PDB file of C-alpha atoms in Angstrom:
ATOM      1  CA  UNK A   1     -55.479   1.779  21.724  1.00 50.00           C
ATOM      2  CA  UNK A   2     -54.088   1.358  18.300  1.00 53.00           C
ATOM      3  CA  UNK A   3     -53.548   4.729  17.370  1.00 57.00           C
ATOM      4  CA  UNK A   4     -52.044   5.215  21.194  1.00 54.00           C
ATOM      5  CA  UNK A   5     -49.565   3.066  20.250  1.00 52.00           C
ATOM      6  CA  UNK A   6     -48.924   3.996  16.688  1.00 57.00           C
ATOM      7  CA  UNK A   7     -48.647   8.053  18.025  1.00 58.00           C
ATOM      8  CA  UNK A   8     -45.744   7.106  20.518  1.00 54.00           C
ATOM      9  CA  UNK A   9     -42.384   8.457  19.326  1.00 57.00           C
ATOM     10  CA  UNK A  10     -39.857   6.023  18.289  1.00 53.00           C
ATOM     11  CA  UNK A  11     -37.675   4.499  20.918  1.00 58.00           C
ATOM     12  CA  UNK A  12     -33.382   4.981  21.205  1.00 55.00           C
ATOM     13  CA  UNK A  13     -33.636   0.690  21.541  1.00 54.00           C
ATOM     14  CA  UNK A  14     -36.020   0.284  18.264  1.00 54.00           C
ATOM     15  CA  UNK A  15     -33.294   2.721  16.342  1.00 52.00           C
ATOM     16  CA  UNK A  16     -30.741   0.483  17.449  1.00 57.00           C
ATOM     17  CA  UNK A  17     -32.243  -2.481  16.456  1.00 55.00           C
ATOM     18  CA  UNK A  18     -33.192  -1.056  12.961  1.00 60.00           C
ATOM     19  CA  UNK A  19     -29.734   0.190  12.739  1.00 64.00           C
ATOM     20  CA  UNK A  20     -28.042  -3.184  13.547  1.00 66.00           C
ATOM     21  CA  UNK A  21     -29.888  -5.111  11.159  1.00 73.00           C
ATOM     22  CA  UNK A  22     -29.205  -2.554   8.128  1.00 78.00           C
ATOM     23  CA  UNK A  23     -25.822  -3.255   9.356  1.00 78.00           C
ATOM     24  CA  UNK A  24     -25.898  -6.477   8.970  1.00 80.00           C
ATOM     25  CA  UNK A  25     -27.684  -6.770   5.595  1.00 82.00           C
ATOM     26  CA  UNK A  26     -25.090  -4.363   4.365  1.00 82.00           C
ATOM     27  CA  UNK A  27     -22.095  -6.559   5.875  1.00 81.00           C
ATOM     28  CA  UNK A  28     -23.956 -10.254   4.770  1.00 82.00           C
ATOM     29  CA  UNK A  29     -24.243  -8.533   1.493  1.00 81.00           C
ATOM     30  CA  UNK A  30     -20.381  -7.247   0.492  1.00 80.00           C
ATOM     31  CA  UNK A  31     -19.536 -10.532   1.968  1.00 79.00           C
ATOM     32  CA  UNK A  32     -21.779 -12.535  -0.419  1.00 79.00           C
ATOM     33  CA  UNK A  33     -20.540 -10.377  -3.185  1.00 76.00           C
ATOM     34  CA  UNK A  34     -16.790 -11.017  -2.319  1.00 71.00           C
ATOM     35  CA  UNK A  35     -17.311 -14.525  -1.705  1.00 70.00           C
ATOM     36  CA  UNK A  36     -19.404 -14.747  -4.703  1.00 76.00           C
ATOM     37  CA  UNK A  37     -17.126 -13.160  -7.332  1.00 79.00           C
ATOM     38  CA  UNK A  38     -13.886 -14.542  -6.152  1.00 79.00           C
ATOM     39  CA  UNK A  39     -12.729 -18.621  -5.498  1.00 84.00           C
ATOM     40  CA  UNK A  40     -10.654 -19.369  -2.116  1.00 85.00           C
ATOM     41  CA  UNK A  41      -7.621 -19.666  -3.993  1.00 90.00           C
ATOM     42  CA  UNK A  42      -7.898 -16.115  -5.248  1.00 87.00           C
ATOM     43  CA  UNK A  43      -8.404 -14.919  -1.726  1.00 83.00           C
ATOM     44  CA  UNK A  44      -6.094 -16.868  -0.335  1.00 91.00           C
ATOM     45  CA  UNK A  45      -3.742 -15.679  -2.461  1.00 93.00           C
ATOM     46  CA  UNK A  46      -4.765 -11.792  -1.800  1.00 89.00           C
ATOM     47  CA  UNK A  47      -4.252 -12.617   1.947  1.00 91.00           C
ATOM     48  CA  UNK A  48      -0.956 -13.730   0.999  1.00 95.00           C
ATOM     49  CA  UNK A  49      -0.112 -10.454  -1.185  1.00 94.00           C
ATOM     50  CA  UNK A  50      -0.945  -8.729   2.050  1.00 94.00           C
ATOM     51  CA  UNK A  51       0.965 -10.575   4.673  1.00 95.00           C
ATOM     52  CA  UNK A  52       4.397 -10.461   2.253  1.00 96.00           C
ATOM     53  CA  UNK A  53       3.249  -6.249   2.044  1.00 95.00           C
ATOM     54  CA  UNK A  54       3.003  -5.941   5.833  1.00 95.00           C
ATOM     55  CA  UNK A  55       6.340  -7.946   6.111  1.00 96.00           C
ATOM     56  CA  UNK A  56       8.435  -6.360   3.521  1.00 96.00           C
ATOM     57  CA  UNK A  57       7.220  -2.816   5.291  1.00 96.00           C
ATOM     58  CA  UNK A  58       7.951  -3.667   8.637  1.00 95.00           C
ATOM     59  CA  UNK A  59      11.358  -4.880   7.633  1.00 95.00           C
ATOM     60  CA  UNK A  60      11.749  -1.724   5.838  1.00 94.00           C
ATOM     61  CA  UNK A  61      11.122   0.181   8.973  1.00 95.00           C
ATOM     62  CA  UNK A  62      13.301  -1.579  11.280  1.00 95.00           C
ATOM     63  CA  UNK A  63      15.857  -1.450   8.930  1.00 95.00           C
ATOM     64  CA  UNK A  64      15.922   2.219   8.940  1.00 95.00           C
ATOM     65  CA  UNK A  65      16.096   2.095  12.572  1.00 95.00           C
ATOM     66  CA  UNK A  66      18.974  -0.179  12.653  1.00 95.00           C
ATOM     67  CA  UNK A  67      20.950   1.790   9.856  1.00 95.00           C
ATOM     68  CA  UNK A  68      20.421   5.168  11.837  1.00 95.00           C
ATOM     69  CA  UNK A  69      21.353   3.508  15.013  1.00 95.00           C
ATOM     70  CA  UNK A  70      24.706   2.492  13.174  1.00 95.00           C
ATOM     71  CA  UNK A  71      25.417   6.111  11.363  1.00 96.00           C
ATOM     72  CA  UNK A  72      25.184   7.913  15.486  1.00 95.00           C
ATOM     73  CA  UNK A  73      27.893   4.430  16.557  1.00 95.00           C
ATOM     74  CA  UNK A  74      29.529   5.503  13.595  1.00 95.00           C
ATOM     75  CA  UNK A  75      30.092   9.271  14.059  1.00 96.00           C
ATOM     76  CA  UNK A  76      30.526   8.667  17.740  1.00 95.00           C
ATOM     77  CA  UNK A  77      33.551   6.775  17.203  1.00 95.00           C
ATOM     78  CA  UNK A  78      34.797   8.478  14.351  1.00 95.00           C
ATOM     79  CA  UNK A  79      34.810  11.887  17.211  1.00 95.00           C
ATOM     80  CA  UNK A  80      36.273   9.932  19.627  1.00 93.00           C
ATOM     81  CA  UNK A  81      39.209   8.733  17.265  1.00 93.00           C
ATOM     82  CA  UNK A  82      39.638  12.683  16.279  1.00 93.00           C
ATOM     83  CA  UNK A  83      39.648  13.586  19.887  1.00 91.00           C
ATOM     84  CA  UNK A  84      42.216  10.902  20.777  1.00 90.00           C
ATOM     85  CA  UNK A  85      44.411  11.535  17.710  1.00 90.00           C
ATOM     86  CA  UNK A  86      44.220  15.903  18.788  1.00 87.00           C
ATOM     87  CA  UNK A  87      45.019  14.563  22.357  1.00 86.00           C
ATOM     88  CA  UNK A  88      47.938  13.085  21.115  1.00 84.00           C
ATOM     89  CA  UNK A  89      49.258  15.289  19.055  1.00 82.00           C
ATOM     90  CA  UNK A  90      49.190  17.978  21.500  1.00 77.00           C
ATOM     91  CA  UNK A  91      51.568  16.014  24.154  1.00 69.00           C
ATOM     92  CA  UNK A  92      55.244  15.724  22.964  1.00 62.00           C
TER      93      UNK A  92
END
């Protein structure tokens, strides 16, 4: 019965499990590296220098939008103002 069982190919659901738990060694592991090698103020302060990144970006991005939406106003009006200063012109 032993060698039955030990002949019997390997299951999809023992693969997973095998899988999942090298995953999780490998994730426990970086984590007790990080946490190991730096203090909470140091990654605190990381987390920090990566909020004020993704803030100053953002800005940056709707701040192109806005100053692009202001150029089209801009020539817009600045067309309108030549068309109503031809207009004029052309009536006595």
């Amino acid at each position: 019965m032993k060698a039955a069982i030990e002949n019997l190919p390997v299951s999809a659901a023992q693969l997973k499990v095998e899988t999942g738990s090298t995953g999780v060694s490998y994730v426990s592991g970086l984590l007790a590296a990080f946490g190991g090698t730096w203090t909470k103020n140091e990654i605190l302060a990381a987390g920090g220098l990566i909020f004020v990144a993704a803030t100053y970006f953002t800005s940056l991005y709707f701040q192109r939008r806005r100053d692009r939406r202001e150029q089209e106003f801009h020539m817009l009006r600045v067309r309108a103002q030549l068309a109503e200063q031809e207009s004029n012109e052309k009536t006595p």
